Short mmCIF file of C-alpha atoms and ligand atoms in Angstrom, two decimals:
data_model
loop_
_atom_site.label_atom_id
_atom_site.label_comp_id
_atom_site.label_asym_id
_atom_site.label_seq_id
_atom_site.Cartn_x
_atom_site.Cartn_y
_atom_site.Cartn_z
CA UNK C 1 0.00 0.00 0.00
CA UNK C 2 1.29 3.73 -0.70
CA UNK C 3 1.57 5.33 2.36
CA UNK C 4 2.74 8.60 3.44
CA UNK C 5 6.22 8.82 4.29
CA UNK C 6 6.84 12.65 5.25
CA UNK C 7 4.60 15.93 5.88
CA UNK C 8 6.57 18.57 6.53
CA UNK C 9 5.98 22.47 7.17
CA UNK C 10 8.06 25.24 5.33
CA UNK C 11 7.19 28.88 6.42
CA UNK C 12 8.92 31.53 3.95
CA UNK C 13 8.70 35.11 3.30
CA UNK C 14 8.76 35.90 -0.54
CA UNK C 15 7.19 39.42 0.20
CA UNK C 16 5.21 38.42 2.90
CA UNK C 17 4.68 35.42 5.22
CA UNK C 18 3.63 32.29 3.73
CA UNK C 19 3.12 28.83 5.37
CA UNK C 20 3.01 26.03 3.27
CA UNK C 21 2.73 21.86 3.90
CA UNK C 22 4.53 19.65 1.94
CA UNK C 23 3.05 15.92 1.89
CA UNK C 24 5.56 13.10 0.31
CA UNK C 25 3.91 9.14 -0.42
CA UNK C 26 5.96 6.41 -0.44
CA UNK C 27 5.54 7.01 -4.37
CA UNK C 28 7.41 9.69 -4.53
CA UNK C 29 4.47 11.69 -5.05
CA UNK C 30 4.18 15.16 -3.32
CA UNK C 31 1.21 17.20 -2.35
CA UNK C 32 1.23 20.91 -1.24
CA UNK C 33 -1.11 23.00 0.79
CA UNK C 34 -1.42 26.24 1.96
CA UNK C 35 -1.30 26.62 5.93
CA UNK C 36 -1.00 30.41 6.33
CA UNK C 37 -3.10 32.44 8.55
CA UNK C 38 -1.95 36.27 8.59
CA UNK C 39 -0.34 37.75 11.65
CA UNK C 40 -0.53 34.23 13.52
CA UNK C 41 1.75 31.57 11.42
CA UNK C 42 3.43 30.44 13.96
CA UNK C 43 0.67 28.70 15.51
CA UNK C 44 -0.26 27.11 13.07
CA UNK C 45 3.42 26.04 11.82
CA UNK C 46 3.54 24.10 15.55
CA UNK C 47 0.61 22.69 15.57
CA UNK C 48 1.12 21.05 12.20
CA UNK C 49 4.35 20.24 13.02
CA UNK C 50 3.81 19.10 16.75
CA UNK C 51 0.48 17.84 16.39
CA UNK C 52 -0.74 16.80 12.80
CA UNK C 53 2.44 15.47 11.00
CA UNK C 54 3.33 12.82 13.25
CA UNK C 55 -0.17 11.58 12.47
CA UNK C 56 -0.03 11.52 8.43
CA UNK C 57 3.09 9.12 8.13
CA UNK C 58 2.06 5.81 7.25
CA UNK C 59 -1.33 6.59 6.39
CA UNK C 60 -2.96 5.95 3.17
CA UNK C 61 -2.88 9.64 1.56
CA UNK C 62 -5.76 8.13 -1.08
CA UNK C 63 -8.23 8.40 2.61
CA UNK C 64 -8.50 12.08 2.06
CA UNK C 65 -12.31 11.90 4.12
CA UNK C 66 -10.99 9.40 6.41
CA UNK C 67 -7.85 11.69 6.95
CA UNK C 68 -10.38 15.29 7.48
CA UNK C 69 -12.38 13.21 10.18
CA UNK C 70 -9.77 11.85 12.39
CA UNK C 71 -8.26 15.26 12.63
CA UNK C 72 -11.18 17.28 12.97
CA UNK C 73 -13.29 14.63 15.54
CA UNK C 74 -9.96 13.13 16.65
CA UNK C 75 -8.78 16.28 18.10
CA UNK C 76 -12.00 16.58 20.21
CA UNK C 77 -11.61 20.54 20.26
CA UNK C 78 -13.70 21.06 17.65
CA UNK C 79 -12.87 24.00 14.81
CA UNK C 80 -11.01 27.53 15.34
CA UNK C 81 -8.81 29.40 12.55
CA UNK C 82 -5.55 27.81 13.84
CA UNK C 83 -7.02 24.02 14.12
CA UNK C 84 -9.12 24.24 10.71
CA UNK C 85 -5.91 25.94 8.92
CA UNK C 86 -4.23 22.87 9.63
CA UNK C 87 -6.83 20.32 8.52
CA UNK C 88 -6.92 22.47 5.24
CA UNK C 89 -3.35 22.05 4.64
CA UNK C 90 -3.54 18.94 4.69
CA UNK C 91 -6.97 17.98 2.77
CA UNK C 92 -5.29 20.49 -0.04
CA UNK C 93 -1.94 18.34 -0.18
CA UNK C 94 -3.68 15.20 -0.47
CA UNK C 95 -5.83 16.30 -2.79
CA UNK C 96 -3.02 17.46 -5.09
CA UNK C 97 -1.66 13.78 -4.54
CA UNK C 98 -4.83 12.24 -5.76
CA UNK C 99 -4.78 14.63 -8.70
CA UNK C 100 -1.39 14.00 -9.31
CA UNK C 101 -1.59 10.10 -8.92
CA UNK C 102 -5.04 10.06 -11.21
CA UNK C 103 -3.45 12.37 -13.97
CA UNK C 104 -6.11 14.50 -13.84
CA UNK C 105 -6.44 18.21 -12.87
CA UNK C 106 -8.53 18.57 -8.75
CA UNK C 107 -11.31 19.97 -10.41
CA UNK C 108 -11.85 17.04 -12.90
CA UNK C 109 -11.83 14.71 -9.60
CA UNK C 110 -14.42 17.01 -8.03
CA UNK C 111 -17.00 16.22 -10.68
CA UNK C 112 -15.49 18.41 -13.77
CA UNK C 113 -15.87 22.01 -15.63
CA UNK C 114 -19.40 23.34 -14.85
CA UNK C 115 -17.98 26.54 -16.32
CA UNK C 116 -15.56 27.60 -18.59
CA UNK C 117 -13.87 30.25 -16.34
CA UNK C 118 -13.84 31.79 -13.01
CA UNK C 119 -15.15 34.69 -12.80
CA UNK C 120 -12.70 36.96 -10.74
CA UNK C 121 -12.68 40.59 -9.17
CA UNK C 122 -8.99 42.53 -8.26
CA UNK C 123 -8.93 45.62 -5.85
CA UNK C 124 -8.52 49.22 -7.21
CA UNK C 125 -8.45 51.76 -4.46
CA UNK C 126 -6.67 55.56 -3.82
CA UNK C 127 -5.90 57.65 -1.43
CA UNK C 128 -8.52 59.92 -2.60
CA UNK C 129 -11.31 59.66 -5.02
CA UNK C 130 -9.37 60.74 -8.05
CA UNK C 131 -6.86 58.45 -7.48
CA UNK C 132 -9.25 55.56 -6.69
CA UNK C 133 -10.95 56.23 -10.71
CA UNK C 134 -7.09 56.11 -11.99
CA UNK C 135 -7.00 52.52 -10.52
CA UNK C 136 -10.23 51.47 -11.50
CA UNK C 137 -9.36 52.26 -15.13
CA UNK C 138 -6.12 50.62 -14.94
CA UNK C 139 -7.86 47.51 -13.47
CA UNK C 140 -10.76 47.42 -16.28
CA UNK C 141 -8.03 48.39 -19.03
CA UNK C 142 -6.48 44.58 -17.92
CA UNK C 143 -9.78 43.03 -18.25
CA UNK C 144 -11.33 42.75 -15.15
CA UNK C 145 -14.87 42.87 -15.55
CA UNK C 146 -15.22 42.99 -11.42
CA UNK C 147 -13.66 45.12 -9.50
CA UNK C 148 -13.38 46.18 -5.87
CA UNK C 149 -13.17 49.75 -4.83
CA UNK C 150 -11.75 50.94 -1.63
CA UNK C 151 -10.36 54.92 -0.59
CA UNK C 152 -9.05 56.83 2.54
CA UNK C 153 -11.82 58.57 4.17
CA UNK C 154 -10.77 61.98 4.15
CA UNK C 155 -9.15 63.09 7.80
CA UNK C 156 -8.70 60.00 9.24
CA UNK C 157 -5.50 58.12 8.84
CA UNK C 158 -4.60 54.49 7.33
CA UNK C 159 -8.32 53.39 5.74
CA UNK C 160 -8.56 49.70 4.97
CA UNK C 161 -8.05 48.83 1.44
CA UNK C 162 -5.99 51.65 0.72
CA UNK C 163 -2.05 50.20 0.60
CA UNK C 164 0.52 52.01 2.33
CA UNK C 165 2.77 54.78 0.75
CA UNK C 166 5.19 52.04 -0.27
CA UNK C 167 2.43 50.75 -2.26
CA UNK C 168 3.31 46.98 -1.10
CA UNK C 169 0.80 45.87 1.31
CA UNK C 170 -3.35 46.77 0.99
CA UNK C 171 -3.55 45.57 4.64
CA UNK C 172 0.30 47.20 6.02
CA UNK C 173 1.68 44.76 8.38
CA UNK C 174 4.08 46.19 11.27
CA UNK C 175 7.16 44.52 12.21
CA UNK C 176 6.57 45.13 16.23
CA UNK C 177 3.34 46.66 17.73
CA UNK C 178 1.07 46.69 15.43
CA UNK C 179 0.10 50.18 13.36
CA UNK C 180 -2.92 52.06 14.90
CA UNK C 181 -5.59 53.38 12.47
CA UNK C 182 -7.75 56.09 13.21
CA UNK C 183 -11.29 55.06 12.45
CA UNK C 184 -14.67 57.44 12.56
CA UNK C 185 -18.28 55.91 11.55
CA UNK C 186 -20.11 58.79 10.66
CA UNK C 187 -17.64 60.20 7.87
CA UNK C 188 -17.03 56.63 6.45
CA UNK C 189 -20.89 56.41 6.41
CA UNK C 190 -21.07 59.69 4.21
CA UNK C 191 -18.16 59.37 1.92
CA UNK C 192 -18.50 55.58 0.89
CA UNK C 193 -21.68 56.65 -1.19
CA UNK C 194 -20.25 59.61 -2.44
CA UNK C 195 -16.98 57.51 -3.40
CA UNK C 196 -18.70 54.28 -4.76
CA UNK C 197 -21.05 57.03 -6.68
CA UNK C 198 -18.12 58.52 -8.05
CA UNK C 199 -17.02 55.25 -9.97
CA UNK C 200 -20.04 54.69 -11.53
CA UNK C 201 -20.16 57.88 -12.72
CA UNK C 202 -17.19 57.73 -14.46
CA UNK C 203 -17.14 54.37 -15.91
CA UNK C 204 -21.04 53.28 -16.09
CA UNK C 205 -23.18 50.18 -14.83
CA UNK C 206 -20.96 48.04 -17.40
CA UNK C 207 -18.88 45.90 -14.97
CA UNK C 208 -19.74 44.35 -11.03
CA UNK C 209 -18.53 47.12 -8.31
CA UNK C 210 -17.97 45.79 -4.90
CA UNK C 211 -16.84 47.32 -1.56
CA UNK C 212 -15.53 46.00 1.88
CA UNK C 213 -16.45 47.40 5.22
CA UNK C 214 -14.33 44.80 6.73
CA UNK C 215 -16.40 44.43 9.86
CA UNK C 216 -17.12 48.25 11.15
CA UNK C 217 -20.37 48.81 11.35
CA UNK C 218 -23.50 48.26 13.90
CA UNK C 219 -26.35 46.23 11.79
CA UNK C 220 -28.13 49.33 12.10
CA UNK C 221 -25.66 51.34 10.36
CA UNK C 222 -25.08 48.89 7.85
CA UNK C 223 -28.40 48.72 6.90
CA UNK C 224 -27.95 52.60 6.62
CA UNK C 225 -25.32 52.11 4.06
CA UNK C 226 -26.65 49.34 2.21
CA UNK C 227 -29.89 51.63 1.42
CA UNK C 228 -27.76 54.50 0.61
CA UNK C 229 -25.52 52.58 -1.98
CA UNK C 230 -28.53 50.89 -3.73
CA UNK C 231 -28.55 53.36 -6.68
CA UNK C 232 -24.97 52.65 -7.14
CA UNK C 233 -26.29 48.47 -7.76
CA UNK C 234 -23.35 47.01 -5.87
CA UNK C 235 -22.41 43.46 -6.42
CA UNK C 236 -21.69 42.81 -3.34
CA UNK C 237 -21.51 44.06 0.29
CA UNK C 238 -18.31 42.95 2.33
CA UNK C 239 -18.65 42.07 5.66
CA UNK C 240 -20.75 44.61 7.04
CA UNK C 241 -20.87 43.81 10.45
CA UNK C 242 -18.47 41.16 12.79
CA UNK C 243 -20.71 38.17 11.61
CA UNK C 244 -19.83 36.34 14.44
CA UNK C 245 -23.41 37.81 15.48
CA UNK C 246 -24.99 35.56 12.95
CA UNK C 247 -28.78 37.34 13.57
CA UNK C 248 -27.61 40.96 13.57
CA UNK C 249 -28.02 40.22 9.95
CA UNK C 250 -31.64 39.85 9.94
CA UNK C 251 -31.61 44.10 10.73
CA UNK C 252 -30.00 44.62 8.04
CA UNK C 253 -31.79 42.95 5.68
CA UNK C 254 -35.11 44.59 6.67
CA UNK C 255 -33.46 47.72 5.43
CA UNK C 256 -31.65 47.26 2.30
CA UNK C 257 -31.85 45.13 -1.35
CA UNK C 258 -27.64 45.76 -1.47
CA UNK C 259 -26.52 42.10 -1.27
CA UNK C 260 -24.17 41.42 0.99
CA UNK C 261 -21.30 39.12 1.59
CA UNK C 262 -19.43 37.52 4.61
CA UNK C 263 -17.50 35.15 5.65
CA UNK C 264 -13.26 35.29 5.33
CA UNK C 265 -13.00 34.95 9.41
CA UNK C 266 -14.92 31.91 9.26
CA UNK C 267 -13.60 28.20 9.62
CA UNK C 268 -16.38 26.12 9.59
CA UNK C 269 -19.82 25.56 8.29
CA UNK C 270 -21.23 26.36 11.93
CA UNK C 271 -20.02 29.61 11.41
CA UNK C 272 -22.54 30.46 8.57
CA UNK C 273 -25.61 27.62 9.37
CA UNK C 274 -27.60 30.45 10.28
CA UNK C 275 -26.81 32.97 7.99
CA UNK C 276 -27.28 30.85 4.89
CA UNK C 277 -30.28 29.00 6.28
CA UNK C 278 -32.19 31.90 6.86
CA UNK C 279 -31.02 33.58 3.43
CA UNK C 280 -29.38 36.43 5.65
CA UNK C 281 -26.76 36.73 2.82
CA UNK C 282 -26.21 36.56 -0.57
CA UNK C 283 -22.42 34.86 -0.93
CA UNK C 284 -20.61 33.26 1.35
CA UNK C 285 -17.37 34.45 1.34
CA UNK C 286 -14.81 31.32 3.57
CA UNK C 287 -11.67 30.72 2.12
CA UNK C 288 -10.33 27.19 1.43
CA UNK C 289 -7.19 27.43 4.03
CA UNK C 290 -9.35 29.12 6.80
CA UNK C 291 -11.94 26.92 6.62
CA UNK C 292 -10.63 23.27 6.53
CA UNK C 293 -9.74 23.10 3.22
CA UNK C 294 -11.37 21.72 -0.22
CA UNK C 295 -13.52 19.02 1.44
CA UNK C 296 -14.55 21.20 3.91
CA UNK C 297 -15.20 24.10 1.48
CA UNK C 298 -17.63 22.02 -0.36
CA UNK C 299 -19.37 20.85 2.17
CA UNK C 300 -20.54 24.62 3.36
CA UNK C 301 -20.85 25.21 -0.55
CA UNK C 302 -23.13 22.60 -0.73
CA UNK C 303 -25.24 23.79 2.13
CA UNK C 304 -25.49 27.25 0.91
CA UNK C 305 -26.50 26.04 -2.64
CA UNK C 306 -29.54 24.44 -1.07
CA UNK C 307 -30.57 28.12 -0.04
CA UNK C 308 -29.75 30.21 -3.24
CA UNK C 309 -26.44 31.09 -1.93
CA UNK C 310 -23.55 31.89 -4.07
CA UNK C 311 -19.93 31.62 -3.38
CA UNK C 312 -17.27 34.34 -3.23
CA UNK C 313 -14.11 32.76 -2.00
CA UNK C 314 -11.88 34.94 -0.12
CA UNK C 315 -8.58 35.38 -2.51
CA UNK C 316 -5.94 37.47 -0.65
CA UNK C 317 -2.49 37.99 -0.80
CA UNK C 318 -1.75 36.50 2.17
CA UNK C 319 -3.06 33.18 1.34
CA UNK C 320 -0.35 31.53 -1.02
CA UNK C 321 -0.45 30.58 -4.72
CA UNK C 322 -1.01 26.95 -3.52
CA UNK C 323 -4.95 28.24 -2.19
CA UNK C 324 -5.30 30.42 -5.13
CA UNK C 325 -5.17 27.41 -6.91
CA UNK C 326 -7.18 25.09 -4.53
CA UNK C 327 -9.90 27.45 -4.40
CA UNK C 328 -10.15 27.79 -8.40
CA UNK C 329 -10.40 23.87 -9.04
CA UNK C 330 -13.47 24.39 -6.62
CA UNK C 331 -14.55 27.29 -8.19
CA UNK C 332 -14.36 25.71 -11.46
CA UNK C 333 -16.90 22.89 -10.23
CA UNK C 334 -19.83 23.80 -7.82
CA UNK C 335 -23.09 24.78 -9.30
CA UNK C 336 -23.60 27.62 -7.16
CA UNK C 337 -20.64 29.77 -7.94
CA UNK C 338 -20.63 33.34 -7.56
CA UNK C 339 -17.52 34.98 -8.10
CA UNK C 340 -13.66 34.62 -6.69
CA UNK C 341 -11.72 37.06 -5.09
CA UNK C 342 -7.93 37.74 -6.71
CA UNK C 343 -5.36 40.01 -5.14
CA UNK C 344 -2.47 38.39 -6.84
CA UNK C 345 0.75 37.81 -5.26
CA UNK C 346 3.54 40.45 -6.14
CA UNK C 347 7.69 39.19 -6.53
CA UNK C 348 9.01 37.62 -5.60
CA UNK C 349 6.29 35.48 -4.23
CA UNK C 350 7.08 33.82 -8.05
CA UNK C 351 10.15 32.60 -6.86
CA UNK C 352 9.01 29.98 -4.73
CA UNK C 353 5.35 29.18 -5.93
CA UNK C 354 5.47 28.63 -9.55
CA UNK C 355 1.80 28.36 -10.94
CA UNK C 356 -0.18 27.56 -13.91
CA UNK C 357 -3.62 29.32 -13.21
CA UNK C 358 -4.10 32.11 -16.23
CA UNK C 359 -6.04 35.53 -16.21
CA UNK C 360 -7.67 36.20 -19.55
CA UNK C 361 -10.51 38.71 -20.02
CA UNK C 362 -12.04 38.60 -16.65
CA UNK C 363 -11.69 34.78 -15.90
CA UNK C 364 -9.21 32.27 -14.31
CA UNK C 365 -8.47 29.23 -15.35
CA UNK C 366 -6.72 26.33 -12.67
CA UNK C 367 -5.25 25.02 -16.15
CA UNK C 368 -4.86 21.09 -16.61
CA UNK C 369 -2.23 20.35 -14.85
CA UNK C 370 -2.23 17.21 -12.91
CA UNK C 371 -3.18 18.18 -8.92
CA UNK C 372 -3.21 21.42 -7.91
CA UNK C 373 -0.86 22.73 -10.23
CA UNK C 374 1.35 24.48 -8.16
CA UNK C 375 4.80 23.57 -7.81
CA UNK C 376 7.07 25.37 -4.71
CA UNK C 377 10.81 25.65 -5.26
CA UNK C 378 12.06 24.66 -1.44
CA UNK C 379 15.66 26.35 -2.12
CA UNK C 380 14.50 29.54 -2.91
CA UNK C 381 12.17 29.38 -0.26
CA UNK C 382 15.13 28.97 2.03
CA UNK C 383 16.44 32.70 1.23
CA UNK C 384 13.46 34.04 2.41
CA UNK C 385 13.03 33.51 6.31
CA UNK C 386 9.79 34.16 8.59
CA UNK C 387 10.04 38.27 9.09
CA UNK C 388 7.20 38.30 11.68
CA UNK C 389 4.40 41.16 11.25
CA UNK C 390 1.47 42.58 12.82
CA UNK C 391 -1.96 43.34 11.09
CA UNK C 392 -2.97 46.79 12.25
CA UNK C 393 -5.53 47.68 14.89
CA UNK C 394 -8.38 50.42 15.01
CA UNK C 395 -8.88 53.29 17.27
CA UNK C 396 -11.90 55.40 17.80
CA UNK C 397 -11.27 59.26 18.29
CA UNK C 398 -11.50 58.98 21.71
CA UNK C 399 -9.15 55.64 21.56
CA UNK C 400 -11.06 52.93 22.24
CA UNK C 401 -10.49 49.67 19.97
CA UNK C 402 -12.85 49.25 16.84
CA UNK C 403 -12.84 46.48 14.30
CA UNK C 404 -10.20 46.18 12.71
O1 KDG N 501 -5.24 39.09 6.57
C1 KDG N 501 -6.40 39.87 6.46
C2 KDG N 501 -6.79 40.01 5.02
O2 KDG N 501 -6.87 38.76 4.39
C3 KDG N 501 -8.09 40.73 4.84
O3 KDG N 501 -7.98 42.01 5.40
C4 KDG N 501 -8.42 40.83 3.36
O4 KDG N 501 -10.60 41.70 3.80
C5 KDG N 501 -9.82 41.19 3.04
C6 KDG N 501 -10.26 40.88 1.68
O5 KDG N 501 -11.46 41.03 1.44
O6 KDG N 501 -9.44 40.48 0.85
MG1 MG N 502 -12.62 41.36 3.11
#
């Protein structure tokens, strides 16, 4: 019988922190997954490698359910980001394997093509309006046909989406304590319309707009917003609220048609039950490292399919190449796709994680690669080490923490 004969963790820095697990079968055959969870790596790096790895060798890696189980029920404490990072790791790795030992590109194995490309949207933003319509044309010059638009509320420092002045990071990560950012609700609530208004002004009602509020609001004030953008016909709105608070979302709904979208923070399909069950949202937003990988994935896709709920895969930066990929092959194949989220990864990220998912006119493509189709180049991950960061926090005015 094949068995597994190493899984091993590799954390590397190629422009920003990436932790990635590398599977090996007594075939030779290797399987990679993506392990990274921003600002807290580490944790996740030692429990794979203290409590998961010793667990894979000499299993069958063809047991990929069999494998999710006994390390989601065999760990008795049940879900969390760090626990459900590692479980996706490893569910991505072996499913690369299985690819990779069948021949056949993940998405074929997950019942084939139901499209012919992923629909994707990138992230323009500025640190003014102006700016923020430069980037929006530069991102729909390229194709995009979705695109995300973010900018700096005037007077208050550091908005979200907006990247720093050394244009590397949207999110700018702090080597020590992390950054404070000044944060005000009732000028984001009167500038977002005026901003988002401004882009379909200039370029027209000929391409899907979208907009985060990564988690800022009170439902009421949400639902505020969500009635004030409505002319603007958003595609989606991000993360309104913390969703933790799964009914908060029923206020909002009573006060707005903007569709809205949740779900990057989550790991696991408890996280969402209520929200998709009771239609509270529109696409469900979990990423396939965050929330226990592609098995995992489907089975909350599934769920939310049975309720008219469409997907919208979290796609950031600081997930690696290797869940870019993951989460197209599923992309590719559920019925009840909505749209994918793609940041890209900036060099020299493309030193290490060597891809062959394409862009063209709007839409990704996994390609046909056997597995995954991601390959990582171990000795150039080597001259990149761990260089540990800090996402940022949020102060009120008066100093108290907000959302972040
Ligand atoms: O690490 C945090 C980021 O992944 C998050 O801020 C990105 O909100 C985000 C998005 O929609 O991509
Ligand atoms: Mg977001």
């Amino acid at each position: 019988m094949t068995t597994i004969t190493e899984a091993r963790v590799i954390v590397t820095s190629p422009g920003r922190n990436y932790v990635t697990l590398k599977i090996t079968t007594s075939d030779g055959v290797v399987g990679w997954g993506d392990a990274t969870l921003n600002g807290r790596e580490l944790a996740v790096a030692a429990y794979m490698t203290d409590h998961v790895c010793p667990l894979l060798v000499g299993r069958d890696p063809a047991r990929i359910e069999d494998t999710w189980q006994l390390l989601y029920r065999g760990a008795y404490w049940r879900r969390g980001p760090v626990t459900m990072t590692a479980i996706a790791a490893v569910d991505m790795a072996l499913w690369d394997i299985k690819g990779k030992v069948a021949g056949l590109p993940v998405y074929q194995l997950l019942g084939g093509a139901a499209r012919n490309g992923v629909l994707v949207y990138c992230h323009a933003s500025g640190s003014d309006v102006p700016a923020l319509l430069d980037d929006v044309a530069r991102h729909l010059d390229q194709g995009f046909l979705a695109v995300r638009a973010q900018a700096s509320v005037p007077g208050l420092e550091g908005t979200y989406g907006v990247p720093a002045p050394d244009g590397l990071l949207y999110e700018p990560a702090s080597a020590a304590l992390p950054a404070e950012h000044l944060w005000d609700t009732g000028p984001y609530l009167r500038f977002a319309p005026e901003m988002l208004g401004a882009v379909r002004e200039r370029f027209g009602f000929g391409f899907h707009l979208l907009h985060d509020v990564h988690h800022r609001l009170s439902p009421i004030e949400a639902g505020r917003l969500g009635h004030d953008l409505e002319p603007h016909r958003l595609f989606w709105l991000e993360d309104p609220t913390p969703a933790e608070d799964q009914s908060a979302f029923r206020v909002i709904r009573q006060h707005t048609t903007t569709p809205l979208a949740v779900g990057e923070v989550f790991n696991s399909i408890w996280d969402c039950q209520q929200l998709i069950t009771e239609r509270l949202i529109d696409y469900i937003r979990t990423s396939v490292t965050h929330a226990g990988g592609i098995t995992h994935l489907r089975r909350i896709f599934s769920l939310a399919d049975l309720y008219g709920v469409r997907t919208g895969s979290h796609g950031p930066g600081d997930l690696s190449p290797v869940a870019m990929a993951a989460a197209l092959h599923v992309d590719m194949s559920v019925p009840n796709f909505g749209i994918q989220e793609y940041m890209g990864h900036r060099d020299p990220a493309g030193e290490v994680f060597r891809t062959t998912y394409t862009f063209a006119d709007g839409y990704m493509h996994p390609g046909d690669a056997p597995g995954l189709g991601v390959d990582v180049d171990e000795d150039a991950a080597v001259h990149f080490p761990y260089d540990p960061r800090q996402l940022p926090v949020n102060r009120r005015l008066d100093g108290s923490v907000h959302d972040w």
